[in-house]
Short mmCIF file of C-alpha atoms and ligand atoms in Angstrom, two decimals:
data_model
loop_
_atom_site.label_atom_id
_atom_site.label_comp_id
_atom_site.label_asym_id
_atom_site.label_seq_id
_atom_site.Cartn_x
_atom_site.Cartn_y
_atom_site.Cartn_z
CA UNK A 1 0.00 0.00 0.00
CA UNK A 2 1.32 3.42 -0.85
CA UNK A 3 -0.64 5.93 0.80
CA UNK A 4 -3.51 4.01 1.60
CA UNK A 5 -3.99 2.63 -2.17
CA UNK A 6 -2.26 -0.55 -3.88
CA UNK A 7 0.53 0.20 -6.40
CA UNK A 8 -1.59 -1.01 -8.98
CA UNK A 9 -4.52 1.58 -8.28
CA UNK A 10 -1.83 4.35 -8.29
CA UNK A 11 -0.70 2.52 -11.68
CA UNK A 12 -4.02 2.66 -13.50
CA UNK A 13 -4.88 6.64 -12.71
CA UNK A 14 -0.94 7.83 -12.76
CA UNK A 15 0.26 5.74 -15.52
CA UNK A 16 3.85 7.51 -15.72
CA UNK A 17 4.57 6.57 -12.05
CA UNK A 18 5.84 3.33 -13.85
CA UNK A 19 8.77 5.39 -15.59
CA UNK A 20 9.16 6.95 -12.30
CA UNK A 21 9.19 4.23 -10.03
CA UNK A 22 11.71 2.59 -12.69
CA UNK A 23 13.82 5.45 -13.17
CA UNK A 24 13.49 6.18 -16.73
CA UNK A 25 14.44 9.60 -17.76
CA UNK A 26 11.05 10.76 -19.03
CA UNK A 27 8.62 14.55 -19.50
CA UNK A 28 5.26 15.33 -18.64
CA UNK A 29 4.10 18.37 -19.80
CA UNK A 30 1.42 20.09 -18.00
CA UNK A 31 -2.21 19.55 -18.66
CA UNK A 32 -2.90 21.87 -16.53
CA UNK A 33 -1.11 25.13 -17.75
CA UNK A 34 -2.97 28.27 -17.87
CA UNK A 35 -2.94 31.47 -19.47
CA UNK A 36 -0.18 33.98 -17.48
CA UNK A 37 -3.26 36.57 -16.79
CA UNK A 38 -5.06 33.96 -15.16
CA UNK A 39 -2.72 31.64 -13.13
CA UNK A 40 -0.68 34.45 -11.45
CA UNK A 41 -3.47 34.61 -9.25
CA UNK A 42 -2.59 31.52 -7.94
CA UNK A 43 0.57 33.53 -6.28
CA UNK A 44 -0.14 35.78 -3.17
CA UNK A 45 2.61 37.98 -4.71
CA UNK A 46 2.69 40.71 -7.35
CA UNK A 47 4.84 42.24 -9.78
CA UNK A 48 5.14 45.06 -7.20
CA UNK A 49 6.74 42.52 -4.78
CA UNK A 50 9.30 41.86 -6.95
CA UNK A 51 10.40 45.49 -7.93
CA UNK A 52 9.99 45.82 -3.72
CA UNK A 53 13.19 43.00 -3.45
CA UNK A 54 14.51 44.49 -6.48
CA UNK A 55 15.35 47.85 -4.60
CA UNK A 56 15.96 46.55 -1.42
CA UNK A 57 18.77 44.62 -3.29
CA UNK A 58 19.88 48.05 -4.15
CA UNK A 59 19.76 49.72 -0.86
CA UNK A 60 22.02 47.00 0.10
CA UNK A 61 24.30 47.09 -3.17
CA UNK A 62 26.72 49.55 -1.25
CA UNK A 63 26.92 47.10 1.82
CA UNK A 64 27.61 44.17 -0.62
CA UNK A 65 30.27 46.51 -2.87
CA UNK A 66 32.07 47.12 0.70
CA UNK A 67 31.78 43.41 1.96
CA UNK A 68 32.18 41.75 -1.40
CA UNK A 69 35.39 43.30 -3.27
CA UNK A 70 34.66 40.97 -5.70
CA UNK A 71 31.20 42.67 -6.65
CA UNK A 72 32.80 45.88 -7.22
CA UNK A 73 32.63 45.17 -11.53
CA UNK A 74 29.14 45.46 -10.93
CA UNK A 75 28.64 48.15 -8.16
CA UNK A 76 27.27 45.74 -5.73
CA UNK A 77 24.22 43.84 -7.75
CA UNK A 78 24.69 40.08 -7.65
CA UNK A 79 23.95 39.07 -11.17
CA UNK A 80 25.63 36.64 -13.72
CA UNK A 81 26.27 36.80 -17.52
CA UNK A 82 23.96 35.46 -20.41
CA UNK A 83 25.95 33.00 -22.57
CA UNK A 84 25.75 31.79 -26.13
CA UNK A 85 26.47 28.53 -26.73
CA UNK A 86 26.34 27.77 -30.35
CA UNK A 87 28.86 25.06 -30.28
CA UNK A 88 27.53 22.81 -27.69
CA UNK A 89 24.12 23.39 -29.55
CA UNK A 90 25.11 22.38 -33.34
CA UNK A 91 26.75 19.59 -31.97
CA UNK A 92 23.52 18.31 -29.71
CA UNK A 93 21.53 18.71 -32.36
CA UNK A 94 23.53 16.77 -34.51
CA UNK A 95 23.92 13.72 -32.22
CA UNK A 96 20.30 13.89 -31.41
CA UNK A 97 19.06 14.56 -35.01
CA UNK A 98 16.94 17.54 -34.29
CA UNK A 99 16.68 20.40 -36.18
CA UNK A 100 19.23 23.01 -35.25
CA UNK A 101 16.37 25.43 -35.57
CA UNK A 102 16.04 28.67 -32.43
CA UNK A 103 19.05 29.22 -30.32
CA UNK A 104 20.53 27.77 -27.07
CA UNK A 105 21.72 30.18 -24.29
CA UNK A 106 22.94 29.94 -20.71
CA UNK A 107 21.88 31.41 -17.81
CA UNK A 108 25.76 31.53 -16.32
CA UNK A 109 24.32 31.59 -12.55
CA UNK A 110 27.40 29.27 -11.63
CA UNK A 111 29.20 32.72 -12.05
CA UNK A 112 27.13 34.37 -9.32
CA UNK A 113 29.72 36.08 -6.88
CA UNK A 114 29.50 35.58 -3.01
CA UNK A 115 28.33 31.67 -3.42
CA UNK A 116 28.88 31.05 -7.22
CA UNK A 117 24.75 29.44 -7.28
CA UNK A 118 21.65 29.93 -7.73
CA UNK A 119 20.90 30.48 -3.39
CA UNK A 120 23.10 33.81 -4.20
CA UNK A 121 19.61 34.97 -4.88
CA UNK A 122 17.12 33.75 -2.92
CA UNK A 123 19.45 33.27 0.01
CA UNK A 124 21.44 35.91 0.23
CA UNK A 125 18.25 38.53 0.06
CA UNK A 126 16.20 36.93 2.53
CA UNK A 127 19.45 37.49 5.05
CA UNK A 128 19.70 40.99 4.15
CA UNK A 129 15.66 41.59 4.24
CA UNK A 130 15.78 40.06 7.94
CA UNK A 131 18.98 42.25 8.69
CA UNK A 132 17.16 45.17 7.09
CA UNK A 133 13.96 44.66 9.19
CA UNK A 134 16.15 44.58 12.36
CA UNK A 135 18.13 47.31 11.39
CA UNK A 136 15.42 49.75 10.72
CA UNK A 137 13.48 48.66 13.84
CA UNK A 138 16.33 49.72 16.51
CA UNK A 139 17.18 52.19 14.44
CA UNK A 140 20.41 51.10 13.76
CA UNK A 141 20.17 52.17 10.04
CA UNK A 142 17.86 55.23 9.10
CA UNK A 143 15.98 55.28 6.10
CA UNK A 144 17.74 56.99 3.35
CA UNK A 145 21.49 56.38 4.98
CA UNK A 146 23.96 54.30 3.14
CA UNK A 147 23.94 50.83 3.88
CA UNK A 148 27.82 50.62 3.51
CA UNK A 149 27.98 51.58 7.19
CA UNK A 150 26.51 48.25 7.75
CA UNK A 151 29.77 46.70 7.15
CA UNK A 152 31.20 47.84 10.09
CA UNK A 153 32.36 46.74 14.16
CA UNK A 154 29.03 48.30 15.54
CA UNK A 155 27.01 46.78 13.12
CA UNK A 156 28.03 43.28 13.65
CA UNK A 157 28.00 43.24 17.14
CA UNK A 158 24.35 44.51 16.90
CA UNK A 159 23.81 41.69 14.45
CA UNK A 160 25.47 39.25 16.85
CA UNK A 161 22.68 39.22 19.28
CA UNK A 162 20.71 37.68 16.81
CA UNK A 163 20.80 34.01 14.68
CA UNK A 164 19.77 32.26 11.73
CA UNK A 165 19.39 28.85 11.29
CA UNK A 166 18.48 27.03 7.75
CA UNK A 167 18.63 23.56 6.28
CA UNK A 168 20.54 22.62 3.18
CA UNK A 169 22.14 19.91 0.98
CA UNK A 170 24.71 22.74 0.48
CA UNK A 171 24.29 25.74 -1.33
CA UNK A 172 21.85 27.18 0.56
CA UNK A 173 23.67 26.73 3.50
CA UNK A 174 26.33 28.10 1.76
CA UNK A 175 24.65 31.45 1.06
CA UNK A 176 23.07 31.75 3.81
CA UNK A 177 25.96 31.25 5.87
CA UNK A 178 28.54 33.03 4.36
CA UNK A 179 26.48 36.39 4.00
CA UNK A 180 25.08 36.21 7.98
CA UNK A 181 28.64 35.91 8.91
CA UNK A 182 29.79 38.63 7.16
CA UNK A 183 26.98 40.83 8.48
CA UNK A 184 27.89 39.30 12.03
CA UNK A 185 25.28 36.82 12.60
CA UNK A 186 25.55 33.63 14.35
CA UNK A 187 24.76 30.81 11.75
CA UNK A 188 23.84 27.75 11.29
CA UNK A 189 23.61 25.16 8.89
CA UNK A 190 21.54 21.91 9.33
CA UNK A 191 23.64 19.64 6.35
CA UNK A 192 22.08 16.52 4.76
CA UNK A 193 24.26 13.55 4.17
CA UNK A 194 24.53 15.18 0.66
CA UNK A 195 26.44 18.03 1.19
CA UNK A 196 30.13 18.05 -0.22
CA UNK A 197 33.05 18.16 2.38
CA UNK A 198 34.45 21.28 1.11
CA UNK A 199 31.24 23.17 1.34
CA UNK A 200 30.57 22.32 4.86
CA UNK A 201 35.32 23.25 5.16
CA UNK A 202 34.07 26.18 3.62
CA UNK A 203 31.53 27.33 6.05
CA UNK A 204 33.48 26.44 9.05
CA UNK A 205 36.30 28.73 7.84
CA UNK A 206 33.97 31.64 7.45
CA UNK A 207 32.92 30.66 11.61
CA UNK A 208 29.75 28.88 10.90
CA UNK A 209 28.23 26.70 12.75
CA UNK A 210 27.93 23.42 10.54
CA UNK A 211 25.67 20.47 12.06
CA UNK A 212 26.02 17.30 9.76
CA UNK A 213 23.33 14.60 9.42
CA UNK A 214 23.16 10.91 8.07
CA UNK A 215 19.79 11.69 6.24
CA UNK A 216 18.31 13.90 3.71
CA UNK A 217 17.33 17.28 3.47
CA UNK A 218 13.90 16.87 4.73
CA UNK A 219 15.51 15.96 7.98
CA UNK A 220 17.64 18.77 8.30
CA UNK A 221 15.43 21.39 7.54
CA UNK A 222 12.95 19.75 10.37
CA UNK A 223 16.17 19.96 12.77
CA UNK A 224 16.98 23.81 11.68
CA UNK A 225 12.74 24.28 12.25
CA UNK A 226 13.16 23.00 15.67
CA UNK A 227 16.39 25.00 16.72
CA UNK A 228 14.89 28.25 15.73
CA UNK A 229 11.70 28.09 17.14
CA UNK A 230 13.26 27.09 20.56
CA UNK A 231 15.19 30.24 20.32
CA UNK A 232 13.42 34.31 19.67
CA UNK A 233 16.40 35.44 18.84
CA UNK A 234 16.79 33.10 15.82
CA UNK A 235 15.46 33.46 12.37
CA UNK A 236 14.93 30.27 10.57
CA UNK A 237 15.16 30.44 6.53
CA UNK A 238 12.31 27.96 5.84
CA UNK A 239 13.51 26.92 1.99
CA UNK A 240 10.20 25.06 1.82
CA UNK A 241 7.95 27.97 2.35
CA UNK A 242 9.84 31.20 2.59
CA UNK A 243 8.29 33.81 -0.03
CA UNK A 244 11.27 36.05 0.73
CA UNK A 245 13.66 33.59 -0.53
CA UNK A 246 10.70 33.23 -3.40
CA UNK A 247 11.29 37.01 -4.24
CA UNK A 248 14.75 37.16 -4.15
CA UNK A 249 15.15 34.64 -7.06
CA UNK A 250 11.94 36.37 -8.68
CA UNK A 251 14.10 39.27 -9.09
CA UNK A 252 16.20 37.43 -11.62
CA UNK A 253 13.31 38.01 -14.20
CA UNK A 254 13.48 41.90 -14.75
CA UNK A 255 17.31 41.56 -14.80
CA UNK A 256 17.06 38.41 -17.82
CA UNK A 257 14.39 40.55 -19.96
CA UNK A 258 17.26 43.29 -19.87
CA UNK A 259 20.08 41.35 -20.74
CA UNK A 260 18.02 39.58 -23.54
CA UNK A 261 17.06 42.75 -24.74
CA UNK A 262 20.97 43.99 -24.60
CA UNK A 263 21.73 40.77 -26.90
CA UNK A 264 18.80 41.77 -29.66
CA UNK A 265 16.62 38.25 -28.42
CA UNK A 266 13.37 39.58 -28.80
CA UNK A 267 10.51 37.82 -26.78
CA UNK A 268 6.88 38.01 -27.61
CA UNK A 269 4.33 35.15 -28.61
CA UNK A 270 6.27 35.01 -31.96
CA UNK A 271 9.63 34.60 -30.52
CA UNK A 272 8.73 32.15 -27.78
CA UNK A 273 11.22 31.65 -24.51
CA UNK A 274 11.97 28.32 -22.68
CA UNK A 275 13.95 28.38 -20.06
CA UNK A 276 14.99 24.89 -18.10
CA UNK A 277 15.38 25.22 -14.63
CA UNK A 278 16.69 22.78 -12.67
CA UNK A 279 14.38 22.10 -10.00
CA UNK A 280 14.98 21.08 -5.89
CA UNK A 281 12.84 21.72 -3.55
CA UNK A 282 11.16 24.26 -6.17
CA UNK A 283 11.92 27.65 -4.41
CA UNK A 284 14.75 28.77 -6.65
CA UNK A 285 13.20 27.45 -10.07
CA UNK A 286 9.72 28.42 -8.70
CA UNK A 287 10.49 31.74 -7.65
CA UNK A 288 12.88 32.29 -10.95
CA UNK A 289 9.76 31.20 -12.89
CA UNK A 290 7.18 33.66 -11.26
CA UNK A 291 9.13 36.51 -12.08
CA UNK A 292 9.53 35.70 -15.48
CA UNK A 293 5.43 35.25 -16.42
CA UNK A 294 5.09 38.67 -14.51
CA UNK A 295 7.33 39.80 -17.34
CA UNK A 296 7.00 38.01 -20.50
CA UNK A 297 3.40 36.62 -19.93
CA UNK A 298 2.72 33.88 -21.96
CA UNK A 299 5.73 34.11 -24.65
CA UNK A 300 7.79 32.69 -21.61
CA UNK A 301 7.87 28.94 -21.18
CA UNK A 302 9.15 27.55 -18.22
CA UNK A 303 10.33 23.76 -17.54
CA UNK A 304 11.70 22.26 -14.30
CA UNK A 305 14.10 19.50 -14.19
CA UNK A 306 14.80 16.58 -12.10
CA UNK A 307 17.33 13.67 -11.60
CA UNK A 308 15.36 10.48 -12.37
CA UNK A 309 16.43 9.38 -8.31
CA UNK A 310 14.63 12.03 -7.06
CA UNK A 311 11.69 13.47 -9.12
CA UNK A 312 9.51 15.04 -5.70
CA UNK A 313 8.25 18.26 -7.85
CA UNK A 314 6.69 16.16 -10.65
CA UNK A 315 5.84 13.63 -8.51
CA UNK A 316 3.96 15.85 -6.50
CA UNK A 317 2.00 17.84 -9.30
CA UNK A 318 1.40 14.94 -11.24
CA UNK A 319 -0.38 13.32 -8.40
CA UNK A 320 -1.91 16.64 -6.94
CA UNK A 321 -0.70 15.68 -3.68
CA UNK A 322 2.31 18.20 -3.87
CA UNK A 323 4.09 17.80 -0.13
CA UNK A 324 1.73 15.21 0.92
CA UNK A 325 4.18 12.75 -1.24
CA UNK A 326 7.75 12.01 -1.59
CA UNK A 327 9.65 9.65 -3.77
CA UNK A 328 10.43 7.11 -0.83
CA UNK A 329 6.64 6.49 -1.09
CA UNK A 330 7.14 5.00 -3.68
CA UNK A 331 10.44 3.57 -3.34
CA UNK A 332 12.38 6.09 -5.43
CA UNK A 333 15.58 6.12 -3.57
CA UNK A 334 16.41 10.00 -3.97
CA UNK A 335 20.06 9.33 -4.08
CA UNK A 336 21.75 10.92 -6.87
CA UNK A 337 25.31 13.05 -7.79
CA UNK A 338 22.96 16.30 -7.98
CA UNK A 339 23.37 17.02 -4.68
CA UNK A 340 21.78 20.90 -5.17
CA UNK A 341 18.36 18.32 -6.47
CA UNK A 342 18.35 15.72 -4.06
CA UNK A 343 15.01 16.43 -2.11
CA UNK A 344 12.47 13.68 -2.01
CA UNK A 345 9.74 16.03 -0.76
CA UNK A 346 8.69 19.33 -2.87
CA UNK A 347 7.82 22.45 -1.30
CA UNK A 348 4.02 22.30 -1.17
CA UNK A 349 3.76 26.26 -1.55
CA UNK A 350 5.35 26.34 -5.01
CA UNK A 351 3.75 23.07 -6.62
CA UNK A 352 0.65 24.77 -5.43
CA UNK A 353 1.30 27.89 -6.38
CA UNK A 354 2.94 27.37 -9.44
CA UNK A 355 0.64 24.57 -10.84
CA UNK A 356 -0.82 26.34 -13.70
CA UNK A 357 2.44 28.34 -14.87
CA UNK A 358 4.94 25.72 -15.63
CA UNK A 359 4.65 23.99 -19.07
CA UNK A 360 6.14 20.58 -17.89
CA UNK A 361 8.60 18.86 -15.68
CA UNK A 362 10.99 16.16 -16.90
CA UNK A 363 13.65 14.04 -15.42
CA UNK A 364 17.49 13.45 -16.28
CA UNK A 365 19.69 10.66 -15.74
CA UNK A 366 23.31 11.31 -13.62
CA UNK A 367 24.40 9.68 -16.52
CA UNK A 368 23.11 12.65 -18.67
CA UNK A 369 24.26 15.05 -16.29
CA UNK A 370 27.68 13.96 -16.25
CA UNK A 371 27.81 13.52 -20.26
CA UNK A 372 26.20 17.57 -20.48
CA UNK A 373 28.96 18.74 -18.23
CA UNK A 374 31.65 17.19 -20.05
CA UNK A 375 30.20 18.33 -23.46
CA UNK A 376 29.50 22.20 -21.93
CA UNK A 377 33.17 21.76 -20.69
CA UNK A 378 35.03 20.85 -24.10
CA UNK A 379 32.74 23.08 -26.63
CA UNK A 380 32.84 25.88 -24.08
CA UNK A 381 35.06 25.95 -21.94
CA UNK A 382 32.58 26.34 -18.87
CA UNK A 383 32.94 24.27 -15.63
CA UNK A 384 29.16 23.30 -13.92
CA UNK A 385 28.16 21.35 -11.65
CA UNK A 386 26.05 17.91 -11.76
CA UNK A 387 22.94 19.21 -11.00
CA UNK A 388 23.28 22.80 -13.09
CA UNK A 389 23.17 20.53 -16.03
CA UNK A 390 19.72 19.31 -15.69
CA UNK A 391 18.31 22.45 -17.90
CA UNK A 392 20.55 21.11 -19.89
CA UNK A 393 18.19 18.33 -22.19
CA UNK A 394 15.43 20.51 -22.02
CA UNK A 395 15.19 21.73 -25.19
CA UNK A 396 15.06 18.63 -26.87
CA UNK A 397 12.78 17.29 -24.82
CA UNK A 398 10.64 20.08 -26.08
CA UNK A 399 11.57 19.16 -29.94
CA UNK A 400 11.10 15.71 -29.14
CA UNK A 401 7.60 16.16 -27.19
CA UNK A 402 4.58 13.87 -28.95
CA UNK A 403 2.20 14.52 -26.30
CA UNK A 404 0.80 17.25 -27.90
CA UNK A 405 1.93 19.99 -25.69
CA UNK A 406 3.37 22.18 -28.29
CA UNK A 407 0.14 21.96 -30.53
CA UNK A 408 -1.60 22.93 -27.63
CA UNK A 409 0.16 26.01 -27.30
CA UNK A 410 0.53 27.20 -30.79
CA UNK A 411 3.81 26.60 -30.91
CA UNK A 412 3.75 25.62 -34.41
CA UNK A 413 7.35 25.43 -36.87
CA UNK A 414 7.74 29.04 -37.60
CA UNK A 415 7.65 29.81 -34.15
CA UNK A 416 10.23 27.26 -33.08
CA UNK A 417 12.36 28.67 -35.98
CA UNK A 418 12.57 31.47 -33.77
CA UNK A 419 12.82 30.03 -30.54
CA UNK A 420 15.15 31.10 -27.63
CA UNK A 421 16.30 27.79 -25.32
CA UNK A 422 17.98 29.19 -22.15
CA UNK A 423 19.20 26.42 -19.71
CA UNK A 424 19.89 28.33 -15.98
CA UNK A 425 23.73 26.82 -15.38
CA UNK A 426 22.94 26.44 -11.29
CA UNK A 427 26.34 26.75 -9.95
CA UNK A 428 29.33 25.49 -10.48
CA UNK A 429 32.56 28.06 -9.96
CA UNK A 430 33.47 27.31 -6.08
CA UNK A 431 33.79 23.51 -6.65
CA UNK A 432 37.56 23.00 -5.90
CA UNK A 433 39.58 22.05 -9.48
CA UNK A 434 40.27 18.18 -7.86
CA UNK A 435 36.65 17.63 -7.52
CA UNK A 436 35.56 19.33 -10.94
CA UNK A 437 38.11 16.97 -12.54
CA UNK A 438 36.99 14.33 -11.21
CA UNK A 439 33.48 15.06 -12.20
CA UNK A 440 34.70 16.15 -15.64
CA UNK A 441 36.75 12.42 -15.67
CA UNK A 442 33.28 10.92 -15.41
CA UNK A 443 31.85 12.70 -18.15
CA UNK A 444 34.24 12.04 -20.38
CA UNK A 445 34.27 8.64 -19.97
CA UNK A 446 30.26 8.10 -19.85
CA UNK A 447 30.78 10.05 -23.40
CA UNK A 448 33.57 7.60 -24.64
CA UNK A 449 31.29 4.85 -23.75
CA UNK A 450 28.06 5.60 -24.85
CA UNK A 451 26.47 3.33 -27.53
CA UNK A 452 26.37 4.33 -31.21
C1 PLP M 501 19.35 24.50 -4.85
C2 PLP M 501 19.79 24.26 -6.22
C3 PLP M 501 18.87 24.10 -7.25
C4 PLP M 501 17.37 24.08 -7.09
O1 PLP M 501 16.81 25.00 -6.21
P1 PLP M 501 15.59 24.57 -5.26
O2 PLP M 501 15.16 25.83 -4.63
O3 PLP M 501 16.10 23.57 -4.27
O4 PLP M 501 14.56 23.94 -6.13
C5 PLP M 501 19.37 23.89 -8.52
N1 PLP M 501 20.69 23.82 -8.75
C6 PLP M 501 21.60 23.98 -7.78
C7 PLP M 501 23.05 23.91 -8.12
C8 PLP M 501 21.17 24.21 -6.49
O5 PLP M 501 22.08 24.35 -5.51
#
């Protein structure tokens, strides 16, 4: 019995729980997808919102020049490069026999500075909201001042009174811990099992407070619940529900639509978008994906990804029952080299939330994911990591598609002629060179292997 029904009930009314359950790489596109006008009113957040995290990210830009020295190229705002990759795409669509038809671009988020990922966003704003809120409330800060004067002796030791706590199979812990340190916070991190050494090294060195666990993220973010609401003084960063965190990747959207613009990619409901995000828990690709249908509407098409070990967002949204399944219920073992993607339980607030706005979900092999990052690595010289490459297939998964989906949507030859395919590259540039190699090593011999 799997949540009070046989496997073969679940069988007959969720045929693709099959692939699932035997872990065959496989997309479901959304039968469920709405028009932008009408499912952003799913969200209890508006475009406002957005522009709201968008200036306090500002406000803070001179705090984050002064902390950051590495920011200073781009006074202070966190934000990575938008990168053609023409090689790597004639030479998938060769192999794959598609079309080379649109173009392929990445979203170089790997390059974010402070935590080189994707939490950059999310994490690092909903730190500096909560030191904001505190700042402004003692008075600490005025409104108006400079925020640089944040990054100073009196400043921390205010902030030192106070904690946050968070759960994270790494790079959220990362972000989170290395911007409340510098801001003078006590921190800590709740690690799963499948956090890499040298990110927990990492955090220790910065004087966080790293607790390691033997299970899975779902675990550790109960444990980082638990020590924060025994403690007033301690702000827990709840990655399954937090619409802070939500806005602070939202705020990617505005900053995308300009760079596209910058490059001459124009997007409208001629010139469709698709952008593959590779999909965790569902706040980063979630909150990414909000702020792009406030801004492109319906031209934007947005697609989470999945390692085929632990598949909890489509799982969840395929059955309806969003948090109220995991993969273990169904024997899906959730253990995979995507560490940044191995969550066996989706947030609940985003499948919910988002339900009507994402196109479809799909899964990838590690297999895949070490073959993409090898490929990305020897036409372009650029170094992700396993689970950034799960945007990765995405695009010809949408060529490939025979369920209809792109039928459905219009989205006839002419407009796929002028397609735009942006994978989001989820980090990547603070894995040390030994363990990029070795991950590289893999790829290139999965690649050397494969059958013709
Ligand atoms: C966290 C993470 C994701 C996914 O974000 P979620 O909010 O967990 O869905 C994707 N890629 C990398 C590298 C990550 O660290």
């Amino acid at each position: 019995m799997i949540l009070d029904r046989p496997l073969d009930s679940w069988l007959h009314s969720h045929p693709l729980i099959a692939e699932l359950i035997g872990l065959q790489p496989l997309s479901w596109f959304n039968p469920g997808i709405a028009p932008a006008a009408q499912a952003l009113g799913d969200v209890p957040l508006s475009l406002g919102d957005v522009d709201d995290a968008s200036a306090r990210l500002e406000r803070f830009a001179s705090f984050i020049q002064s902390a950051f020295p590495e920011t200073r190229p781009t006074a202070g705002i966190i934000e990575s490069p938008l990168i053609p990759l023409r090689a790597l795409h004639a030479v998938l669509c060769a192999e794959h026999q598609v079309p080379a038809q649109g173009t392929l671009w990445l979203k170089a988020d790997n390059l974010l500075p402070i935590s080189g990922s994707i939490k950059a966003r999310g994490g690092i704003y909903e730190v500096l909201k909560h030191a904001e809120d505190l700042a402004l409330a003692s008075g600490l800060i005025l409104p108006g001042e400079p925020y640089s004067q944040l990054d100073s002796d009196e400043a921390r030791a205010f902030f030192g009174q106070y904690s946050i706590a968070v759960g994270s199979t790494g790079n959220l812990g990362l972000s989170i811990g290395i911007i409340s340190a510098r801001l003078g916070f006590k921190a800590t991190v709740h690690m799963s099992a499948d956090a890499r050494q040298w990110k927990k090294d990492r955090l220790r060195r910065c004087g966080v407070t790293v607790i390691e666990y033997a299970s899975d993220y779902s675990v550790a973010v109960e444990q980082g619940r638990e020590q924060a609401a025994a403690d007033p003084m301690c702000h827990f960063v709840d990655d399954e529900n937090s619409l802070n965190l939500f806005l602070g990747y939202a705020v990617a959207a505005r900053r995308l639509q300009w760079q596209l613009h910058a490059a001459g990619i124009v997007v409208d409901e001629q010139h469709p978008l698709f952008v593959y995000l590779p999909c965790g828990v569902g706040g980063g690709p979630g909150g990414v994906a909000f702020g792009l249908k406030q801004v492109f509407g319906d031209a934007v098409h947005c697609l989470f990804a999945e390692p085929t070990h632990s598949p909890c967002m489509l799982l969840g949204v395929y059955t309806g029952l969003h948090d109220g399944v995991s993969v273990y219920d169904f024997g899906i073992d959730n253990v995979t080299a995507a560490d940044g993607l191995a969550v066996g339980r989706p947030s609940g607030f985003v499948g919910r939330a988002m339900q009507r706005l994402i196109d479809g979900y799909y899964t990838v092999s590690d297999a895949d994911l070490y073959r993409g990052l090898a490929q990305l690595e020897a036409c372009e010289g650029l170094r992700l990591e396993p689970s950034a490459l799960a945007g990765l297939p995405g695009y010809l998964r949408v060529l490939q598609e025979h369920q209809g989906y792109r039928q459905r949507l219009g989205l006839d030859e002419a407009r796929m002629a002028r397609a735009t395919h942006l994978m989001w590259g989820t980090g990547g540039s603070m894995v040390p060179d030994e363990e990029m190699d070795a991950y590289l090593a893999q790829g290139r011999t999965l690649l050397g292997n494969r059958p013709t």
